[in-house]
PDB file of C-alpha atoms in Angstrom:
ATOM      1  CA  MET O   1      24.905  45.146  -3.951  1.00  0.00           C
ATOM      2  CA  ARG O   2      26.618  44.634  -7.291  1.00  0.00           C
ATOM      3  CA  SER O   3      29.993  45.799  -5.994  1.00  0.00           C
ATOM      4  CA  SER O   4      29.616  43.638  -2.865  1.00  0.00           C
ATOM      5  CA  VAL O   5      29.015  40.572  -5.013  1.00  0.00           C
ATOM      6  CA  ARG O   6      32.082  41.389  -7.083  1.00  0.00           C
ATOM      7  CA  ARG O   7      34.228  41.831  -3.957  1.00  0.00           C
ATOM      8  CA  ALA O   8      32.958  38.588  -2.469  1.00  0.00           C
ATOM      9  CA  THR O   9      33.508  36.762  -5.746  1.00  0.00           C
ATOM     10  CA  ARG O  10      37.083  37.988  -6.058  1.00  0.00           C
ATOM     11  CA  ARG O  11      37.953  37.069  -2.470  1.00  0.00           C
ATOM     12  CA  ARG O  12      36.334  33.677  -2.558  1.00  0.00           C
ATOM     13  CA  ALA O  13      37.718  32.948  -6.019  1.00  0.00           C
ATOM     14  CA  THR O  14      41.194  33.576  -4.642  1.00  0.00           C
ATOM     15  CA  GLY O  15      40.583  31.124  -1.805  1.00  0.00           C
ATOM     16  CA  ALA O  16      39.127  28.576  -4.215  1.00  0.00           C
ATOM     17  CA  GLY O  17      42.044  28.947  -6.578  1.00  0.00           C
ATOM     18  CA  LEU O  18      44.497  28.188  -3.786  1.00  0.00           C
ATOM     19  CA  ALA O  19      42.423  25.241  -2.602  1.00  0.00           C
ATOM     20  CA  ALA O  20      42.146  23.793  -6.083  1.00  0.00           C
ATOM     21  CA  LEU O  21      45.818  24.437  -6.703  1.00  0.00           C
ATOM     22  CA  LEU O  22      46.695  22.521  -3.574  1.00  0.00           C
ATOM     23  CA  LEU O  23      44.933  19.536  -5.056  1.00  0.00           C
ATOM     24  CA  ALA O  24      47.689  19.337  -7.584  1.00  0.00           C
ATOM     25  CA  GLY O  25      50.333  18.637  -4.916  1.00  0.00           C
ATOM     26  CA  GLY O  26      49.382  15.122  -3.839  1.00  0.00           C
ATOM     27  CA  ALA O  27      50.364  11.471  -3.854  1.00  0.00           C
ATOM     28  CA  VAL O  28      48.641   8.351  -2.543  1.00  0.00           C
ATOM     29  CA  GLY O  29      48.411   6.389   0.666  1.00  0.00           C
ATOM     30  CA  CYS O  30      46.885   3.124   1.737  1.00  0.00           C
ATOM     31  CA  SER O  31      43.569   2.743   3.554  1.00  0.00           C
ATOM     32  CA  LYS O  32      44.970  -0.333   5.299  1.00  0.00           C
ATOM     33  CA  LEU O  33      48.166   0.305   7.226  1.00  0.00           C
ATOM     34  CA  ALA O  34      51.073  -1.472   5.599  1.00  0.00           C
ATOM     35  CA  ALA O  35      53.291  -3.978   7.288  1.00  0.00           C
ATOM     36  CA  ASP O  36      56.257  -2.596   9.193  1.00  0.00           C
ATOM     37  CA  SER O  37      58.565  -2.936   6.226  1.00  0.00           C
ATOM     38  CA  SER O  38      59.795  -1.142   3.142  1.00  0.00           C
ATOM     39  CA  PRO O  39      60.156  -2.345  -0.453  1.00  0.00           C
ATOM     40  CA  ASP O  40      63.531  -3.865  -1.220  1.00  0.00           C
ATOM     41  CA  MET O  41      63.910  -2.674  -4.829  1.00  0.00           C
ATOM     42  CA  ALA O  42      66.131  -0.450  -6.906  1.00  0.00           C
ATOM     43  CA  PRO O  43      65.057   3.194  -6.382  1.00  0.00           C
ATOM     44  CA  ALA O  44      63.760   3.753  -9.927  1.00  0.00           C
ATOM     45  CA  ALA O  45      61.846   0.460  -9.879  1.00  0.00           C
ATOM     46  CA  ALA O  46      60.305   1.198  -6.464  1.00  0.00           C
ATOM     47  CA  VAL O  47      59.153   4.619  -7.592  1.00  0.00           C
ATOM     48  CA  ALA O  48      57.705   3.171 -10.806  1.00  0.00           C
ATOM     49  CA  GLU O  49      55.800   0.514  -8.852  1.00  0.00           C
ATOM     50  CA  ALA O  50      54.353   3.114  -6.466  1.00  0.00           C
ATOM     51  CA  ALA O  51      53.307   5.290  -9.407  1.00  0.00           C
ATOM     52  CA  LYS O  52      51.643   2.323 -11.110  1.00  0.00           C
ATOM     53  CA  LYS O  53      49.494   1.690  -8.043  1.00  0.00           C
ATOM     54  CA  THR O  54      48.005   5.190  -8.289  1.00  0.00           C
ATOM     55  CA  GLN O  55      46.219   4.533 -11.572  1.00  0.00           C
ATOM     56  CA  ASP O  56      43.177   2.800 -10.108  1.00  0.00           C
ATOM     57  CA  ILE O  57      42.599   5.090  -7.135  1.00  0.00           C
ATOM     58  CA  THR O  58      38.899   5.988  -6.791  1.00  0.00           C
ATOM     59  CA  SER O  59      38.999   8.120  -3.631  1.00  0.00           C
ATOM     60  CA  LEU O  60      41.500   9.818  -1.328  1.00  0.00           C
ATOM     61  CA  ARG O  61      41.656  11.388   2.111  1.00  0.00           C
ATOM     62  CA  TYR O  62      44.748  13.403   2.995  1.00  0.00           C
ATOM     63  CA  ARG O  63      46.210  16.349   4.882  1.00  0.00           C
ATOM     64  CA  MET O  64      48.753  18.857   3.655  1.00  0.00           C
ATOM     65  CA  ALA O  65      50.926  21.678   4.897  1.00  0.00           C
ATOM     66  CA  GLY O  66      53.464  23.979   3.344  1.00  0.00           C
ATOM     67  CA  THR O  67      54.002  27.118   1.294  1.00  0.00           C
ATOM     68  CA  MET O  68      52.309  28.094  -1.962  1.00  0.00           C
ATOM     69  CA  PRO O  69      53.619  30.731  -4.429  1.00  0.00           C
ATOM     70  CA  GLY O  70      52.064  34.094  -3.638  1.00  0.00           C
ATOM     71  CA  GLU O  71      49.937  32.693  -0.813  1.00  0.00           C
ATOM     72  CA  GLY O  72      52.355  31.849   1.989  1.00  0.00           C
ATOM     73  CA  LYS O  73      51.911  29.077   4.538  1.00  0.00           C
ATOM     74  CA  ILE O  74      48.765  26.977   4.490  1.00  0.00           C
ATOM     75  CA  THR O  75      47.366  23.850   6.127  1.00  0.00           C
ATOM     76  CA  ALA O  76      44.491  21.800   4.793  1.00  0.00           C
ATOM     77  CA  GLU O  77      42.621  18.530   5.047  1.00  0.00           C
ATOM     78  CA  ALA O  78      40.666  17.135   2.137  1.00  0.00           C
ATOM     79  CA  ALA O  79      38.757  14.168   0.791  1.00  0.00           C
ATOM     80  CA  MET O  80      37.846  13.517  -2.805  1.00  0.00           C
ATOM     81  CA  SER O  81      36.103  10.964  -4.974  1.00  0.00           C
ATOM     82  CA  MET O  82      36.984  10.559  -8.641  1.00  0.00           C
ATOM     83  CA  LYS O  83      33.848   8.691  -9.722  1.00  0.00           C
ATOM     84  CA  PRO O  84      31.470  10.302  -9.077  1.00  0.00           C
ATOM     85  CA  GLN O  85      33.418  13.553  -9.002  1.00  0.00           C
ATOM     86  CA  ALA O  86      33.255  15.194  -5.572  1.00  0.00           C
ATOM     87  CA  MET O  87      35.648  17.013  -3.267  1.00  0.00           C
ATOM     88  CA  SER O  88      35.628  18.606   0.170  1.00  0.00           C
ATOM     89  CA  MET O  89      38.475  20.708   1.574  1.00  0.00           C
ATOM     90  CA  ARG O  90      39.021  22.891   4.619  1.00  0.00           C
ATOM     91  CA  MET O  91      42.029  25.176   4.238  1.00  0.00           C
ATOM     92  CA  THR O  92      43.587  27.681   6.644  1.00  0.00           C
ATOM     93  CA  SER O  93      45.954  30.426   5.533  1.00  0.00           C
ATOM     94  CA  ALA O  94      48.552  31.768   7.959  1.00  0.00           C
ATOM     95  CA  LYS O  95      48.788  34.913   5.832  1.00  0.00           C
ATOM     96  CA  THR O  96      45.147  35.907   6.323  1.00  0.00           C
ATOM     97  CA  GLY O  97      44.322  33.872   9.407  1.00  0.00           C
ATOM     98  CA  SER O  98      41.122  32.746   7.704  1.00  0.00           C
ATOM     99  CA  THR O  99      39.670  29.323   6.938  1.00  0.00           C
ATOM    100  CA  VAL O 100      37.979  28.571   3.625  1.00  0.00           C
ATOM    101  CA  GLN O 101      35.790  25.565   2.903  1.00  0.00           C
ATOM    102  CA  VAL O 102      35.511  24.289  -0.655  1.00  0.00           C
ATOM    103  CA  ARG O 103      33.135  21.650  -1.979  1.00  0.00           C
ATOM    104  CA  VAL O 104      32.686  20.334  -5.487  1.00  0.00           C
ATOM    105  CA  VAL O 105      29.475  18.406  -6.138  1.00  0.00           C
ATOM    106  CA  ASP O 106      27.667  17.743  -9.426  1.00  0.00           C
ATOM    107  CA  LYS O 107      30.108  19.977 -11.345  1.00  0.00           C
ATOM    108  CA  ALA O 108      29.362  22.973  -9.135  1.00  0.00           C
ATOM    109  CA  LEU O 109      31.906  24.699  -6.894  1.00  0.00           C
ATOM    110  CA  TYR O 110      30.805  25.944  -3.451  1.00  0.00           C
ATOM    111  CA  LEU O 111      32.880  28.372  -1.367  1.00  0.00           C
ATOM    112  CA  ASN O 112      32.472  29.260   2.301  1.00  0.00           C
ATOM    113  CA  GLY O 113      34.669  31.879   3.910  1.00  0.00           C
ATOM    114  CA  GLY O 114      32.780  31.973   7.211  1.00  0.00           C
ATOM    115  CA  ALA O 115      31.464  35.201   8.690  1.00  0.00           C
ATOM    116  CA  GLU O 116      33.073  37.348   6.002  1.00  0.00           C
ATOM    117  CA  THR O 117      31.204  35.522   3.253  1.00  0.00           C
ATOM    118  CA  ALA O 118      27.952  35.765   5.207  1.00  0.00           C
ATOM    119  CA  ARG O 119      28.332  39.532   5.560  1.00  0.00           C
ATOM    120  CA  GLU O 120      28.805  39.930   1.816  1.00  0.00           C
ATOM    121  CA  LEU O 121      25.964  37.574   0.876  1.00  0.00           C
ATOM    122  CA  GLY O 122      23.194  38.815   3.136  1.00  0.00           C
ATOM    123  CA  GLY O 123      23.672  36.183   5.822  1.00  0.00           C
ATOM    124  CA  LYS O 124      24.251  33.188   3.542  1.00  0.00           C
ATOM    125  CA  HIS O 125      27.515  31.311   3.997  1.00  0.00           C
ATOM    126  CA  TRP O 126      28.012  29.572   0.641  1.00  0.00           C
ATOM    127  CA  LEU O 127      28.672  31.022  -2.802  1.00  0.00           C
ATOM    128  CA  LYS O 128      27.814  28.620  -5.630  1.00  0.00           C
ATOM    129  CA  LEU O 129      29.660  28.751  -8.944  1.00  0.00           C
ATOM    130  CA  ASP O 130      28.017  26.560 -11.590  1.00  0.00           C
ATOM    131  CA  MET O 131      30.436  26.645 -14.513  1.00  0.00           C
ATOM    132  CA  SER O 132      27.861  25.510 -17.082  1.00  0.00           C
ATOM    133  CA  ALA O 133      25.363  28.188 -16.035  1.00  0.00           C
ATOM    134  CA  LEU O 134      28.022  30.913 -15.908  1.00  0.00           C
ATOM    135  CA  GLY O 135      29.070  30.264 -19.504  1.00  0.00           C
ATOM    136  CA  GLY O 136      31.987  32.423 -20.639  1.00  0.00           C
ATOM    137  CA  LEU O 137      32.452  33.957 -17.192  1.00  0.00           C
ATOM    138  CA  GLY O 138      32.734  30.470 -15.730  1.00  0.00           C
ATOM    139  CA  ASN O 139      35.509  29.641 -18.155  1.00  0.00           C
ATOM    140  CA  ASN O 140      37.255  32.887 -17.271  1.00  0.00           C
ATOM    141  CA  LEU O 141      37.032  32.205 -13.543  1.00  0.00           C
ATOM    142  CA  THR O 142      38.423  28.735 -14.102  1.00  0.00           C
ATOM    143  CA  ALA O 143      41.297  30.094 -16.157  1.00  0.00           C
ATOM    144  CA  ASN O 144      42.106  32.515 -13.338  1.00  0.00           C
ATOM    145  CA  GLY O 145      42.370  29.795 -10.724  1.00  0.00           C
ATOM    146  CA  THR O 146      38.963  28.935  -9.282  1.00  0.00           C
ATOM    147  CA  GLY O 147      39.768  25.439 -10.479  1.00  0.00           C
ATOM    148  CA  ALA O 148      36.275  23.998 -11.024  1.00  0.00           C
ATOM    149  CA  ALA O 149      37.394  22.429 -14.290  1.00  0.00           C
ATOM    150  CA  GLU O 150      40.432  20.960 -12.538  1.00  0.00           C
ATOM    151  CA  ALA O 151      38.615  19.601  -9.508  1.00  0.00           C
ATOM    152  CA  ASP O 152      38.379  16.139 -11.051  1.00  0.00           C
ATOM    153  CA  LYS O 153      42.161  15.816 -11.024  1.00  0.00           C
ATOM    154  CA  ASN O 154      43.473  12.883  -9.029  1.00  0.00           C
ATOM    155  CA  PRO O 155      46.216  14.133  -6.655  1.00  0.00           C
ATOM    156  CA  ALA O 156      47.889  10.765  -7.167  1.00  0.00           C
ATOM    157  CA  ALA O 157      48.996  12.023 -10.590  1.00  0.00           C
ATOM    158  CA  GLU O 158      51.855  13.885  -8.926  1.00  0.00           C
ATOM    159  CA  ALA O 159      53.144  10.647  -7.419  1.00  0.00           C
ATOM    160  CA  ALA O 160      53.986   9.539 -10.948  1.00  0.00           C
ATOM    161  CA  PHE O 161      56.105  12.654 -11.586  1.00  0.00           C
ATOM    162  CA  LEU O 162      59.157  11.135  -9.931  1.00  0.00           C
ATOM    163  CA  THR O 163      59.270   8.407 -12.576  1.00  0.00           C
ATOM    164  CA  GLY O 164      60.563  11.089 -14.951  1.00  0.00           C
ATOM    165  CA  ALA O 165      63.575  11.892 -12.761  1.00  0.00           C
ATOM    166  CA  ARG O 166      66.984  10.743 -13.922  1.00  0.00           C
ATOM    167  CA  ASP O 167      68.613  10.776 -10.497  1.00  0.00           C
ATOM    168  CA  VAL O 168      66.209   8.879  -8.193  1.00  0.00           C
ATOM    169  CA  LYS O 169      68.027   7.727  -5.092  1.00  0.00           C
ATOM    170  CA  LYS O 170      67.214   5.999  -1.824  1.00  0.00           C
ATOM    171  CA  VAL O 171      67.615   8.343   1.136  1.00  0.00           C
ATOM    172  CA  GLY O 172      66.874   5.824   3.901  1.00  0.00           C
ATOM    173  CA  THR O 173      64.050   4.332   5.962  1.00  0.00           C
ATOM    174  CA  GLU O 174      61.701   6.462   8.065  1.00  0.00           C
ATOM    175  CA  THR O 175      58.494   6.005  10.033  1.00  0.00           C
ATOM    176  CA  VAL O 176      55.542   8.112   8.860  1.00  0.00           C
ATOM    177  CA  ASP O 177      52.369   8.077  10.976  1.00  0.00           C
ATOM    178  CA  GLY O 178      53.401   4.769  12.490  1.00  0.00           C
ATOM    179  CA  VAL O 179      54.195   3.182   9.107  1.00  0.00           C
ATOM    180  CA  ARG O 180      57.761   2.240   8.223  1.00  0.00           C
ATOM    181  CA  THR O 181      58.636   3.601   4.789  1.00  0.00           C
ATOM    182  CA  THR O 182      61.505   3.954   2.359  1.00  0.00           C
ATOM    183  CA  HIS O 183      62.377   7.530   1.461  1.00  0.00           C
ATOM    184  CA  TYR O 184      63.280   8.278  -2.184  1.00  0.00           C
ATOM    185  CA  ALA O 185      64.270  11.604  -3.730  1.00  0.00           C
ATOM    186  CA  GLY O 186      65.092  13.139  -7.089  1.00  0.00           C
ATOM    187  CA  LYS O 187      64.791  16.191  -9.312  1.00  0.00           C
ATOM    188  CA  VAL O 188      62.553  16.414 -12.345  1.00  0.00           C
ATOM    189  CA  THR O 189      61.610  19.020 -14.930  1.00  0.00           C
ATOM    190  CA  LEU O 190      58.108  19.333 -16.346  1.00  0.00           C
ATOM    191  CA  ALA O 191      59.603  18.374 -19.709  1.00  0.00           C
ATOM    192  CA  ASP O 192      60.825  15.120 -18.126  1.00  0.00           C
ATOM    193  CA  VAL O 193      57.370  14.539 -16.646  1.00  0.00           C
ATOM    194  CA  GLU O 194      55.704  14.956 -20.016  1.00  0.00           C
ATOM    195  CA  ALA O 195      58.263  12.703 -21.697  1.00  0.00           C
ATOM    196  CA  ALA O 196      57.621   9.947 -19.158  1.00  0.00           C
ATOM    197  CA  ALA O 197      53.839  10.150 -19.507  1.00  0.00           C
ATOM    198  CA  ALA O 198      53.590   7.498 -22.218  1.00  0.00           C
ATOM    199  CA  LYS O 199      55.433   4.832 -20.231  1.00  0.00           C
ATOM    200  CA  GLY O 200      52.877   2.268 -19.090  1.00  0.00           C
ATOM    201  CA  GLU O 201      50.062   4.636 -18.133  1.00  0.00           C
ATOM    202  CA  ASN O 202      46.429   4.153 -19.020  1.00  0.00           C
ATOM    203  CA  ARG O 203      44.429   6.914 -20.688  1.00  0.00           C
ATOM    204  CA  ASP O 204      42.948   8.295 -17.471  1.00  0.00           C
ATOM    205  CA  ALA O 205      46.371   8.460 -15.834  1.00  0.00           C
ATOM    206  CA  ARG O 206      47.828  10.330 -18.823  1.00  0.00           C
ATOM    207  CA  GLU O 207      44.989  12.855 -18.723  1.00  0.00           C
ATOM    208  CA  ARG O 208      45.403  13.404 -14.984  1.00  0.00           C
ATOM    209  CA  ARG O 209      49.127  13.878 -15.415  1.00  0.00           C
ATOM    210  CA  ALA O 210      48.598  16.401 -18.227  1.00  0.00           C
ATOM    211  CA  LYS O 211      46.225  18.452 -16.046  1.00  0.00           C
ATOM    212  CA  SER O 212      48.706  18.407 -13.181  1.00  0.00           C
ATOM    213  CA  VAL O 213      51.569  19.521 -15.411  1.00  0.00           C
ATOM    214  CA  GLU O 214      49.413  22.404 -16.639  1.00  0.00           C
ATOM    215  CA  SER O 215      48.711  23.536 -13.065  1.00  0.00           C
ATOM    216  CA  TYR O 216      52.447  23.805 -12.351  1.00  0.00           C
ATOM    217  CA  GLN O 217      53.020  25.648 -15.597  1.00  0.00           C
ATOM    218  CA  LYS O 218      50.437  28.223 -14.478  1.00  0.00           C
ATOM    219  CA  MET O 219      52.433  28.716 -11.267  1.00  0.00           C
ATOM    220  CA  GLY O 220      55.594  29.287 -13.288  1.00  0.00           C
ATOM    221  CA  VAL O 221      57.236  26.171 -11.840  1.00  0.00           C
ATOM    222  CA  ASP O 222      59.331  24.330 -14.418  1.00  0.00           C
ATOM    223  CA  ALA O 223      61.398  22.033 -12.167  1.00  0.00           C
ATOM    224  CA  LEU O 224      60.691  20.164  -8.941  1.00  0.00           C
ATOM    225  CA  THR O 225      62.736  18.628  -6.172  1.00  0.00           C
ATOM    226  CA  MET O 226      60.693  15.653  -5.051  1.00  0.00           C
ATOM    227  CA  ASP O 227      60.603  13.294  -2.079  1.00  0.00           C
ATOM    228  CA  MET O 228      58.460  10.176  -1.793  1.00  0.00           C
ATOM    229  CA  TRP O 229      57.956   7.889   1.212  1.00  0.00           C
ATOM    230  CA  VAL O 230      56.831   4.402   0.067  1.00  0.00           C
ATOM    231  CA  ASP O 231      55.440   1.768   2.430  1.00  0.00           C
ATOM    232  CA  GLY O 232      55.891  -1.988   2.359  1.00  0.00           C
ATOM    233  CA  ASP O 233      52.919  -2.439   0.036  1.00  0.00           C
ATOM    234  CA  HIS O 234      54.467  -0.072  -2.525  1.00  0.00           C
ATOM    235  CA  HIS O 235      51.978   2.736  -1.810  1.00  0.00           C
ATOM    236  CA  THR O 236      53.185   6.308  -1.333  1.00  0.00           C
ATOM    237  CA  LYS O 237      52.467   7.359   2.230  1.00  0.00           C
ATOM    238  CA  ARG O 238      53.927  10.875   2.083  1.00  0.00           C
ATOM    239  CA  PHE O 239      54.973  13.164  -0.719  1.00  0.00           C
ATOM    240  CA  ARG O 240      56.858  16.469  -0.851  1.00  0.00           C
ATOM    241  CA  MET O 241      57.316  18.856  -3.782  1.00  0.00           C
ATOM    242  CA  ARG O 242      59.596  21.899  -3.864  1.00  0.00           C
ATOM    243  CA  GLY O 243      60.162  24.446  -6.596  1.00  0.00           C
ATOM    244  CA  GLU O 244      60.253  28.122  -7.505  1.00  0.00           C
ATOM    245  CA  GLY O 245      57.185  29.778  -9.031  1.00  0.00           C
ATOM    246  CA  ASP O 246      56.617  33.203 -10.546  1.00  0.00           C
ATOM    247  CA  LYS O 247      55.214  34.462  -7.229  1.00  0.00           C
ATOM    248  CA  GLY O 248      57.534  32.722  -4.814  1.00  0.00           C
ATOM    249  CA  PRO O 249      58.511  29.303  -3.492  1.00  0.00           C
ATOM    250  CA  LEU O 250      56.484  26.109  -3.553  1.00  0.00           C
ATOM    251  CA  ASP O 251      57.078  23.632  -0.716  1.00  0.00           C
ATOM    252  CA  MET O 252      54.160  21.293  -0.069  1.00  0.00           C
ATOM    253  CA  THR O 253      54.054  18.073   1.954  1.00  0.00           C
ATOM    254  CA  VAL O 254      51.058  15.753   1.651  1.00  0.00           C
ATOM    255  CA  THR O 255      50.383  12.830   3.975  1.00  0.00           C
ATOM    256  CA  PHE O 256      47.773  10.332   2.858  1.00  0.00           C
ATOM    257  CA  LEU O 257      45.450   8.836   5.413  1.00  0.00           C
ATOM    258  CA  ASP O 258      43.583   6.318   3.243  1.00  0.00           C
ATOM    259  CA  VAL O 259      42.473   5.493  -0.277  1.00  0.00           C
ATOM    260  CA  ASN O 260      39.383   3.898  -1.783  1.00  0.00           C
ATOM    261  CA  ALA O 261      37.375   4.409   1.406  1.00  0.00           C
ATOM    262  CA  PRO O 262      33.856   5.836   0.907  1.00  0.00           C
ATOM    263  CA  VAL O 263      33.817   9.632   0.453  1.00  0.00           C
ATOM    264  CA  THR O 264      30.533  11.521   0.733  1.00  0.00           C
ATOM    265  CA  VAL O 265      30.301  15.226  -0.077  1.00  0.00           C
ATOM    266  CA  THR O 266      26.958  16.904   0.544  1.00  0.00           C
ATOM    267  CA  VAL O 267      25.541  19.889  -1.318  1.00  0.00           C
ATOM    268  CA  PRO O 268      25.265  22.909   1.013  1.00  0.00           C
ATOM    269  CA  PRO O 269      21.648  23.822   1.916  1.00  0.00           C
ATOM    270  CA  ALA O 270      19.959  25.916  -0.767  1.00  0.00           C
ATOM    271  CA  LYS O 271      18.677  28.330   1.878  1.00  0.00           C
ATOM    272  CA  ASP O 272      22.265  29.009   2.950  1.00  0.00           C
ATOM    273  CA  SER O 273      23.685  29.393  -0.585  1.00  0.00           C
ATOM    274  CA  THR O 274      23.838  32.215  -3.114  1.00  0.00           C
ATOM    275  CA  ASP O 275      24.030  31.255  -6.784  1.00  0.00           C
ATOM    276  CA  LEU O 276      26.450  33.550  -8.605  1.00  0.00           C
ATOM    277  CA  ALA O 277      24.801  32.884 -11.979  1.00  0.00           C
ATOM    278  CA  GLN O 278      21.417  33.966 -10.620  1.00  0.00           C
ATOM    279  CA  LEU O 279      22.921  37.072  -9.052  1.00  0.00           C
ATOM    280  CA  MET O 280      24.338  38.056 -12.421  1.00  0.00           C
ATOM    281  CA  LYS O 281      21.017  37.518 -14.150  1.00  0.00           C
ATOM    282  CA  ASP O 282      19.277  39.669 -11.553  1.00  0.00           C
ATOM    283  CA  ALA O 283      21.901  42.378 -11.939  1.00  0.00           C
ATOM    284  CA  GLN O 284      21.540  42.367 -15.724  1.00  0.00           C
ATOM    285  CA  GLY O 285      17.777  42.519 -15.393  1.00  0.00           C
TER     286      GLY O 285
END
């Protein structure tokens, strides 16, 4: 039983780490479709305006697809609320062919790997990781990528990264999900991102940016090629980030479906969940 729990924990922690890591690759969209137009501004000014609009985002719904270092191709759809903190994500990995569900509610992380999880947990589908109850182990799991401590990060923080680029340029106009946008691009180092953090950001935005920078540092990514598609209301509709990590390439595209729409994430049923902290206590006993 003890070894089964460890195997399940390792596998699900890996899936959770990827899911949480994906949260770092976002931008922001608009819940109301923008007019069929694009901002007529200098590239750097347009990017700065789009980044500014991310600071007051309270919820997001988005889809993503691409390649993550060491994990290969993935697709996912997610929704998250910043206040109160909650997140729900369904992610599919082409490498394993499996789908993992992740939920964060009330500072607890829940993982569901489908039938495989149920086999390891005596028929229950959800593994609960309560970081406060797990103590030191919880901190260790977080440090190794389960991401519970990072789940409150606003994906919109990455939209502000491009403000640190020194070569922002306008690529052209493109239609994304029926919305006409202006496409901007540039290259930025994490050092540039950190240097730009103090320019006009509120405290929450600076903290979100710092967490996002840290997540890329953990991947071994120190420079990013970035693309941003901005609609006529100066909101980022689509965002792409490319770079090289310690375990391979990063190439993630995020398309935002809406912002500030109600997001509800429910706690999985207790009868269908196994609490990792309780399992450890039982094992020690």
